[in-house]
Short mmCIF file of C-alpha atoms in Angstrom, two decimals:
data_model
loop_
_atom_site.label_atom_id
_atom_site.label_comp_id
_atom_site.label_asym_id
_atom_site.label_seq_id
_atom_site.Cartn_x
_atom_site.Cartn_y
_atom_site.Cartn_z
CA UNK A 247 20.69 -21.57 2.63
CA UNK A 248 19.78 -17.97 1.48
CA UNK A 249 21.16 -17.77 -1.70
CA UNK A 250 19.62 -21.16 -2.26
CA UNK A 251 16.32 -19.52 -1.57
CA UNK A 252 17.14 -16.63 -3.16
CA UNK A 253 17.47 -18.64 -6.50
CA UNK A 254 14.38 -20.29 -6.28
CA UNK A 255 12.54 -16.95 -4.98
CA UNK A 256 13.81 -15.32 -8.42
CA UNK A 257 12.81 -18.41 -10.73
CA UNK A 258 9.34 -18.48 -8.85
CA UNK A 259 8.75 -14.65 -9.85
CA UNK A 260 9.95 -14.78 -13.64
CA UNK A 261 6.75 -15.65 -13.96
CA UNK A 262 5.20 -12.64 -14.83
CA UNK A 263 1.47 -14.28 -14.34
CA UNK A 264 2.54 -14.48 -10.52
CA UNK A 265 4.07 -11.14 -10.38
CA UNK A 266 1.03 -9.61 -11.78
CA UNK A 267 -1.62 -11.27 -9.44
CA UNK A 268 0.86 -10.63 -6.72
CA UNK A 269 0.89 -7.15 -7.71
CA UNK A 270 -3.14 -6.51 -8.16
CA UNK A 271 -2.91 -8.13 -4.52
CA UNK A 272 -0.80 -5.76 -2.98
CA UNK A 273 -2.28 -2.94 -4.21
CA UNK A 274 -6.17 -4.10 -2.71
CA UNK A 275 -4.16 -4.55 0.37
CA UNK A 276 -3.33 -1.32 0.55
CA UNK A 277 -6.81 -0.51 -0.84
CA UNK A 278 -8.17 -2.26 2.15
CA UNK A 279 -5.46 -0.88 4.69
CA UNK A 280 -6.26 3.01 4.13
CA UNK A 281 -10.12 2.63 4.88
CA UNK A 282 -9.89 -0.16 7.55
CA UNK A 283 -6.57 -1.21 8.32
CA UNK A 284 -5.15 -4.83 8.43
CA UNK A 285 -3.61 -4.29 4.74
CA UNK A 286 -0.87 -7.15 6.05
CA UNK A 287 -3.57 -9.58 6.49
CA UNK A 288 -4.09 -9.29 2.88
CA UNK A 289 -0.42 -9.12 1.54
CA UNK A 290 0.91 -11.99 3.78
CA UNK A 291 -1.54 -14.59 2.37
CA UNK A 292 -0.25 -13.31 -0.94
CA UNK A 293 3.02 -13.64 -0.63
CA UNK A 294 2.26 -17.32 0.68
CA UNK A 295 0.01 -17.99 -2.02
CA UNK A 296 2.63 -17.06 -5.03
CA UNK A 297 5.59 -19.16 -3.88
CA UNK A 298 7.81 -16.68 -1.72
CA UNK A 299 10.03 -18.43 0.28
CA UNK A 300 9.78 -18.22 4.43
CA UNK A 301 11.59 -15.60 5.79
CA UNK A 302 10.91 -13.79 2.05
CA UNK A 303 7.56 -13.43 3.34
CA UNK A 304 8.27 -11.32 6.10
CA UNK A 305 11.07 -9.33 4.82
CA UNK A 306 9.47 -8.92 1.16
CA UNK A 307 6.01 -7.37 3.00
CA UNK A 308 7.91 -5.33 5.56
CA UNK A 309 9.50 -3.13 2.65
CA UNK A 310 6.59 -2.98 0.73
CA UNK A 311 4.11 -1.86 3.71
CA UNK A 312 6.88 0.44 5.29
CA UNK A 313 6.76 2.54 2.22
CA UNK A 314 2.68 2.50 2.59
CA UNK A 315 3.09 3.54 6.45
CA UNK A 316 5.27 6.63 4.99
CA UNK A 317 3.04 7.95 3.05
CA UNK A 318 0.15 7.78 5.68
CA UNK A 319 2.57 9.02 7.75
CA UNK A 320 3.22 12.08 6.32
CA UNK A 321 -0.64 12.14 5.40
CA UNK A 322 -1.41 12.79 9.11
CA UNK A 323 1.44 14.80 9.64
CA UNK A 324 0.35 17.56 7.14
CA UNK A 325 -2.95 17.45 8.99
CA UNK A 326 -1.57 18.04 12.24
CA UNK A 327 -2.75 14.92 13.88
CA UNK A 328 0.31 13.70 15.64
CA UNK A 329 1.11 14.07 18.85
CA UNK A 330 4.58 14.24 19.02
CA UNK A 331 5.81 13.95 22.68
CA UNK A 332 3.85 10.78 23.58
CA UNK A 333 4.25 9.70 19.84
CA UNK A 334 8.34 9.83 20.21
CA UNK A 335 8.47 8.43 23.66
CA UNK A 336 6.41 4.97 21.97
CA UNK A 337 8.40 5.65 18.49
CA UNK A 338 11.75 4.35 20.70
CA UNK A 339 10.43 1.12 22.25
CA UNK A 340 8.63 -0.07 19.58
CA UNK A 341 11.64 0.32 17.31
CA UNK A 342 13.31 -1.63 20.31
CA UNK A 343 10.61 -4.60 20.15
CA UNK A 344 10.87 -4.59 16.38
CA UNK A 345 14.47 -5.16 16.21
CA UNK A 346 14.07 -7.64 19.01
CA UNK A 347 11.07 -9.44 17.65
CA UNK A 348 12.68 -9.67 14.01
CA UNK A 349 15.89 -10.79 15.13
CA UNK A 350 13.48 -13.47 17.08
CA UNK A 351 11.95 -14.95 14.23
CA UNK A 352 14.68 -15.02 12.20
CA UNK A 353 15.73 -17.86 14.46
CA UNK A 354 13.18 -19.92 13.60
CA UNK A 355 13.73 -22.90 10.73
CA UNK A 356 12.91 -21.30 7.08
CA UNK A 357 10.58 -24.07 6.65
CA UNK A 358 8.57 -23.89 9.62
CA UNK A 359 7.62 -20.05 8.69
CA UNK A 360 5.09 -20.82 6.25
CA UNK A 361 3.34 -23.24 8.85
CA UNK A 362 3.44 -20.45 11.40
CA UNK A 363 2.03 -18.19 9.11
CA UNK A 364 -1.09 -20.38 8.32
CA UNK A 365 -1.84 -20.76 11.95
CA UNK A 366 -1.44 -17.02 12.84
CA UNK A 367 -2.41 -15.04 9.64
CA UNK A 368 -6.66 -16.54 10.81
CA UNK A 369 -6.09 -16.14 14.40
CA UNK A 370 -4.90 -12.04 13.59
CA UNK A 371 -7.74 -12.00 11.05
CA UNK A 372 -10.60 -12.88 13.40
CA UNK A 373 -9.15 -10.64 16.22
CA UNK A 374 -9.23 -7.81 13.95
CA UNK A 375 -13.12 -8.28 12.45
CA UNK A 376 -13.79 -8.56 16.63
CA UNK A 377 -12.45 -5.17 16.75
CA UNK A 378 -14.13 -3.54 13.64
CA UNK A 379 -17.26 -4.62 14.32
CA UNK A 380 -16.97 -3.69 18.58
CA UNK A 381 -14.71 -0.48 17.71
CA UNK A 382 -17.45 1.74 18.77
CA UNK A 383 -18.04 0.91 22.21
CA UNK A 384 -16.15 2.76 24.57
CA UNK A 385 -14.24 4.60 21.86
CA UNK A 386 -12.65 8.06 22.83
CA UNK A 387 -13.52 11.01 20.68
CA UNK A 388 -12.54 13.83 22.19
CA UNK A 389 -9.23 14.17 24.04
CA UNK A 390 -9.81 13.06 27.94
CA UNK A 391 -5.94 11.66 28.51
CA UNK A 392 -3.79 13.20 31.33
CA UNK A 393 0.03 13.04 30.59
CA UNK A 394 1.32 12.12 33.90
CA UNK A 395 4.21 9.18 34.59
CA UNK A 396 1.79 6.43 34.71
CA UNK A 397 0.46 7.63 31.26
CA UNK A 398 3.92 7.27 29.70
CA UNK A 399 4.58 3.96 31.41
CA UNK A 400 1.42 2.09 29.87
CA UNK A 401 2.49 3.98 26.63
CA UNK A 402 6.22 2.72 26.88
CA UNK A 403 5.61 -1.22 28.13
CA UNK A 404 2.43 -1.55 25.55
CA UNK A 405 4.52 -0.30 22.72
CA UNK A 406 7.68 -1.82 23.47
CA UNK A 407 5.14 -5.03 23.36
CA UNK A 408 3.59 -4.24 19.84
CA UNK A 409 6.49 -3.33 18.35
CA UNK A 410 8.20 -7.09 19.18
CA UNK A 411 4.89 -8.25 17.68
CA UNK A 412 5.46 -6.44 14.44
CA UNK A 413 8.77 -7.21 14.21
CA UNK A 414 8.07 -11.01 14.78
CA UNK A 415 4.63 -11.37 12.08
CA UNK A 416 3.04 -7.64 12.05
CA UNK A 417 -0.33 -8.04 10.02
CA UNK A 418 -3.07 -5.23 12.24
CA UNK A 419 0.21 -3.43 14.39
CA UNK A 420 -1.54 -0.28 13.55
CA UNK A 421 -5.10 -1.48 14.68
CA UNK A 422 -3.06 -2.28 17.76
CA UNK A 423 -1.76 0.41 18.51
CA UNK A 424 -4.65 2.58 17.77
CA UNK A 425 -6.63 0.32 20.27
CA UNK A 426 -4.37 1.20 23.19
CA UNK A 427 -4.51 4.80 22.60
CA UNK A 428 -8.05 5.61 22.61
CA UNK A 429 -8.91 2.79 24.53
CA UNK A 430 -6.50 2.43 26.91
CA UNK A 431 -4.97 5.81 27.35
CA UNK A 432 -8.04 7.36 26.27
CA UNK A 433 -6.28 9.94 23.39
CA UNK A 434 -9.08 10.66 20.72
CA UNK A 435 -9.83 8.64 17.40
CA UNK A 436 -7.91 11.27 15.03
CA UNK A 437 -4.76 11.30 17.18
CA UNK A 438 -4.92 8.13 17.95
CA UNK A 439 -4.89 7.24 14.50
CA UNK A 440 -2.25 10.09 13.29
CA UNK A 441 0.11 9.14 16.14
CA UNK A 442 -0.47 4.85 15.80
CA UNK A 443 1.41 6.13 12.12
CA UNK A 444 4.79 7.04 13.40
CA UNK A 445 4.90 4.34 15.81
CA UNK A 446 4.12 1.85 13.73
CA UNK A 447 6.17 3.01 10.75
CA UNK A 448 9.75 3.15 13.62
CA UNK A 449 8.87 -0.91 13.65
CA UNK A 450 8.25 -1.40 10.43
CA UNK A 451 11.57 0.65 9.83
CA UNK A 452 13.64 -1.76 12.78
CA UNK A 453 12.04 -4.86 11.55
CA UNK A 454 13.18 -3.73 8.11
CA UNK A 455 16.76 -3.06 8.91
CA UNK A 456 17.69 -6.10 10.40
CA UNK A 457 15.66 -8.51 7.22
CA UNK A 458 18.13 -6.33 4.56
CA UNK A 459 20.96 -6.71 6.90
CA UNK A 460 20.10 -10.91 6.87
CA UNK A 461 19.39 -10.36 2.93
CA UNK A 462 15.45 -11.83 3.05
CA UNK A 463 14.28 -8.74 1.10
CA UNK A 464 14.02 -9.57 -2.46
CA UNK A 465 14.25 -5.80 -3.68
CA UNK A 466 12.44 -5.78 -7.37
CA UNK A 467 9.36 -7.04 -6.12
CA UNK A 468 9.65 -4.88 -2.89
CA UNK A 469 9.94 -2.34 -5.08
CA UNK A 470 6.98 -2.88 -7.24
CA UNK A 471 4.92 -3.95 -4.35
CA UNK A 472 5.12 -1.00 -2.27
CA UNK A 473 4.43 0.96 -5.33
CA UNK A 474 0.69 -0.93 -6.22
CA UNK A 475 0.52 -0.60 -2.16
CA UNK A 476 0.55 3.40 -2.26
CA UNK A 477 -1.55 3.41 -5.24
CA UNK A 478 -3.67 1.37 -3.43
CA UNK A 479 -3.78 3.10 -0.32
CA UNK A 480 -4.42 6.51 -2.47
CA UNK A 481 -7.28 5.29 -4.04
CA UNK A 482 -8.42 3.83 -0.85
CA UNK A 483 -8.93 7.18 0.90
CA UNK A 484 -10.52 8.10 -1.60
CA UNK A 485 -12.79 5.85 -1.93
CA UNK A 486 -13.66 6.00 1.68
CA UNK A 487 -14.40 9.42 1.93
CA UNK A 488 -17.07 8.80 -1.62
CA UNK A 489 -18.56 5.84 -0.73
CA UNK A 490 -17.92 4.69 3.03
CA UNK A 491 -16.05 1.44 3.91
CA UNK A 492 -19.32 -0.35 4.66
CA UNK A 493 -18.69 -2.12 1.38
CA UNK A 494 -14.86 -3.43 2.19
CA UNK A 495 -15.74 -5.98 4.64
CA UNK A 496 -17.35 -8.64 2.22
CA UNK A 497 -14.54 -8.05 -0.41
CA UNK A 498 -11.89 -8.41 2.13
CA UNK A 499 -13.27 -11.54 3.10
CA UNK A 500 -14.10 -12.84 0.29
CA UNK A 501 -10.62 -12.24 -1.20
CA UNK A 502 -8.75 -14.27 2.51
CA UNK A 503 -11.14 -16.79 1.75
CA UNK A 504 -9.88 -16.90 -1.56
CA UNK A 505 -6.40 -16.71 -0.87
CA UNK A 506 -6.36 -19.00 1.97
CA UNK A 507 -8.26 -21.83 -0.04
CA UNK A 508 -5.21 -21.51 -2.82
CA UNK A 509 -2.99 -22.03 0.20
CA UNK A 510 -4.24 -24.39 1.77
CA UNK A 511 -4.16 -26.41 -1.81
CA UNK A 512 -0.48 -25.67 -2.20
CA UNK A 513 0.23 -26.96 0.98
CA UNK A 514 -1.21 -30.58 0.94
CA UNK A 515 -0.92 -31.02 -3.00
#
């Protein structure tokens, strides 16, 4: 059944008219990820909407947004935003839930993973437009959190929970898991953010592992995915700290709405 899919996934991208939208795709999902996160909500659709294959879909956007998560990883690193001790102790379960969760969805009939897609991909993207535009009340900007056991038990069980989510679908992990540090364990914005990175790049890393090991990566458009998705996650910091990410919102939109509507169309042709 793979290499069946694999041969179709190839003859579907030697079209280099797909690979190219695909590509401009990818890189204003990273565009959008750096300034507002939710990038996956903009790079699943797109692998849908060009013809990849099921489990593809997953695997194929997993290696192209871990390499993403790297580099914003390292970003906040060089800043000093981490922290480390409550950042490792959540690193290890969500890698746990990720290798779980992928290993779960894997199970589930190649052609039924498009279908689930459809129905979650809206679902994530209206939870995660609730958040942005409700982010500011209650959030945590300076550091109030007390380590204690009961700290590192909330961190452990809600991270453990995450990472089984990203390892099963993934689109908005890191808006997750920025929501239950400052809101839930009350660590501030920055570190929230800086820390959220190495957590969620352990499950994309786990989730990762176990697609290669199954072979539902297709590597050359991994490959030239991640690199439009670092571009576009470059530019998008950028671009944020010019001009604000007031502006994103409508373009993202506008672009699901787009790619949804050529899904949608390829479905029930």
């Amino acid at each position: 059944m793979i290499d069946f899919l694999k041969i179709n996934f190839i003859e579907i991208l030697n079209n280099n008219h797909n690979i190219i939208l695909l590509t401009i795709s990818i890189f204003f999902a990273g565009f959008i990820d750096s300034i507002a996160g939710g990038g996956g909500l903009i790079s699943m659709p797109a692998y849908i909407a060009f013809g990849i294959p099921g489990h593809f879909i997953l695997g194929t956007n997993k290696f192209s947004s871990t390499s993403g998560t790297l580099f914003a990883t390292f970003k906040f690193a060089y800043e000093k935003k981490i922290l480390y001790k409550t950042g490792l102790i959540s690193v290890f379960f969500a890698f746990i839930g990720s290798l779980i969760g992928s290993r779960l969805v894997l199970l589930i009939p190649t052609i039924f993973i498009k279908y689930l897609l459809i129905i979650l991909l809206p679902i994530i993207t209206l939870l995660s437009i609730i958040k942005r535009d409700t982010q500011l009340t209650g959030l945590v900007e300076e550091p109030i959190f007390k380590e204690n056991i009961n700290f590192y038990i909330k961190a452990s069980l809600l991270c453990f929970l995450i990472g089984v989510y990203d390892g099963f679908f993934g689109p908005a992990t890191g808006t997750f898991i920025i929501l239950v540090y400052n809101h839930i364990l009350k660590i501030d914005l920055v570190h929230s953010s800086g820390t959220a990175k190495i957590v969620n790049l352990s499950s994309n890393v786990a989730a990762l592992i176990v697609f290669l090991i199954k072979g539902v990566v297709y590597i050359k458009i991994g490959i030239i995915c991640a690199i439009a998705g670092i571009i576009g996650n470059f530019l998008g910091a950028s671009f944020a700290i010019k001009r604000g990410s007031k502006i994103i919102k409508p373009i993202y939109l506008f672009v699901l709405l787009l790619l949804f509507t050529k899904i949608i169309i390829d479905t029930f042709k």
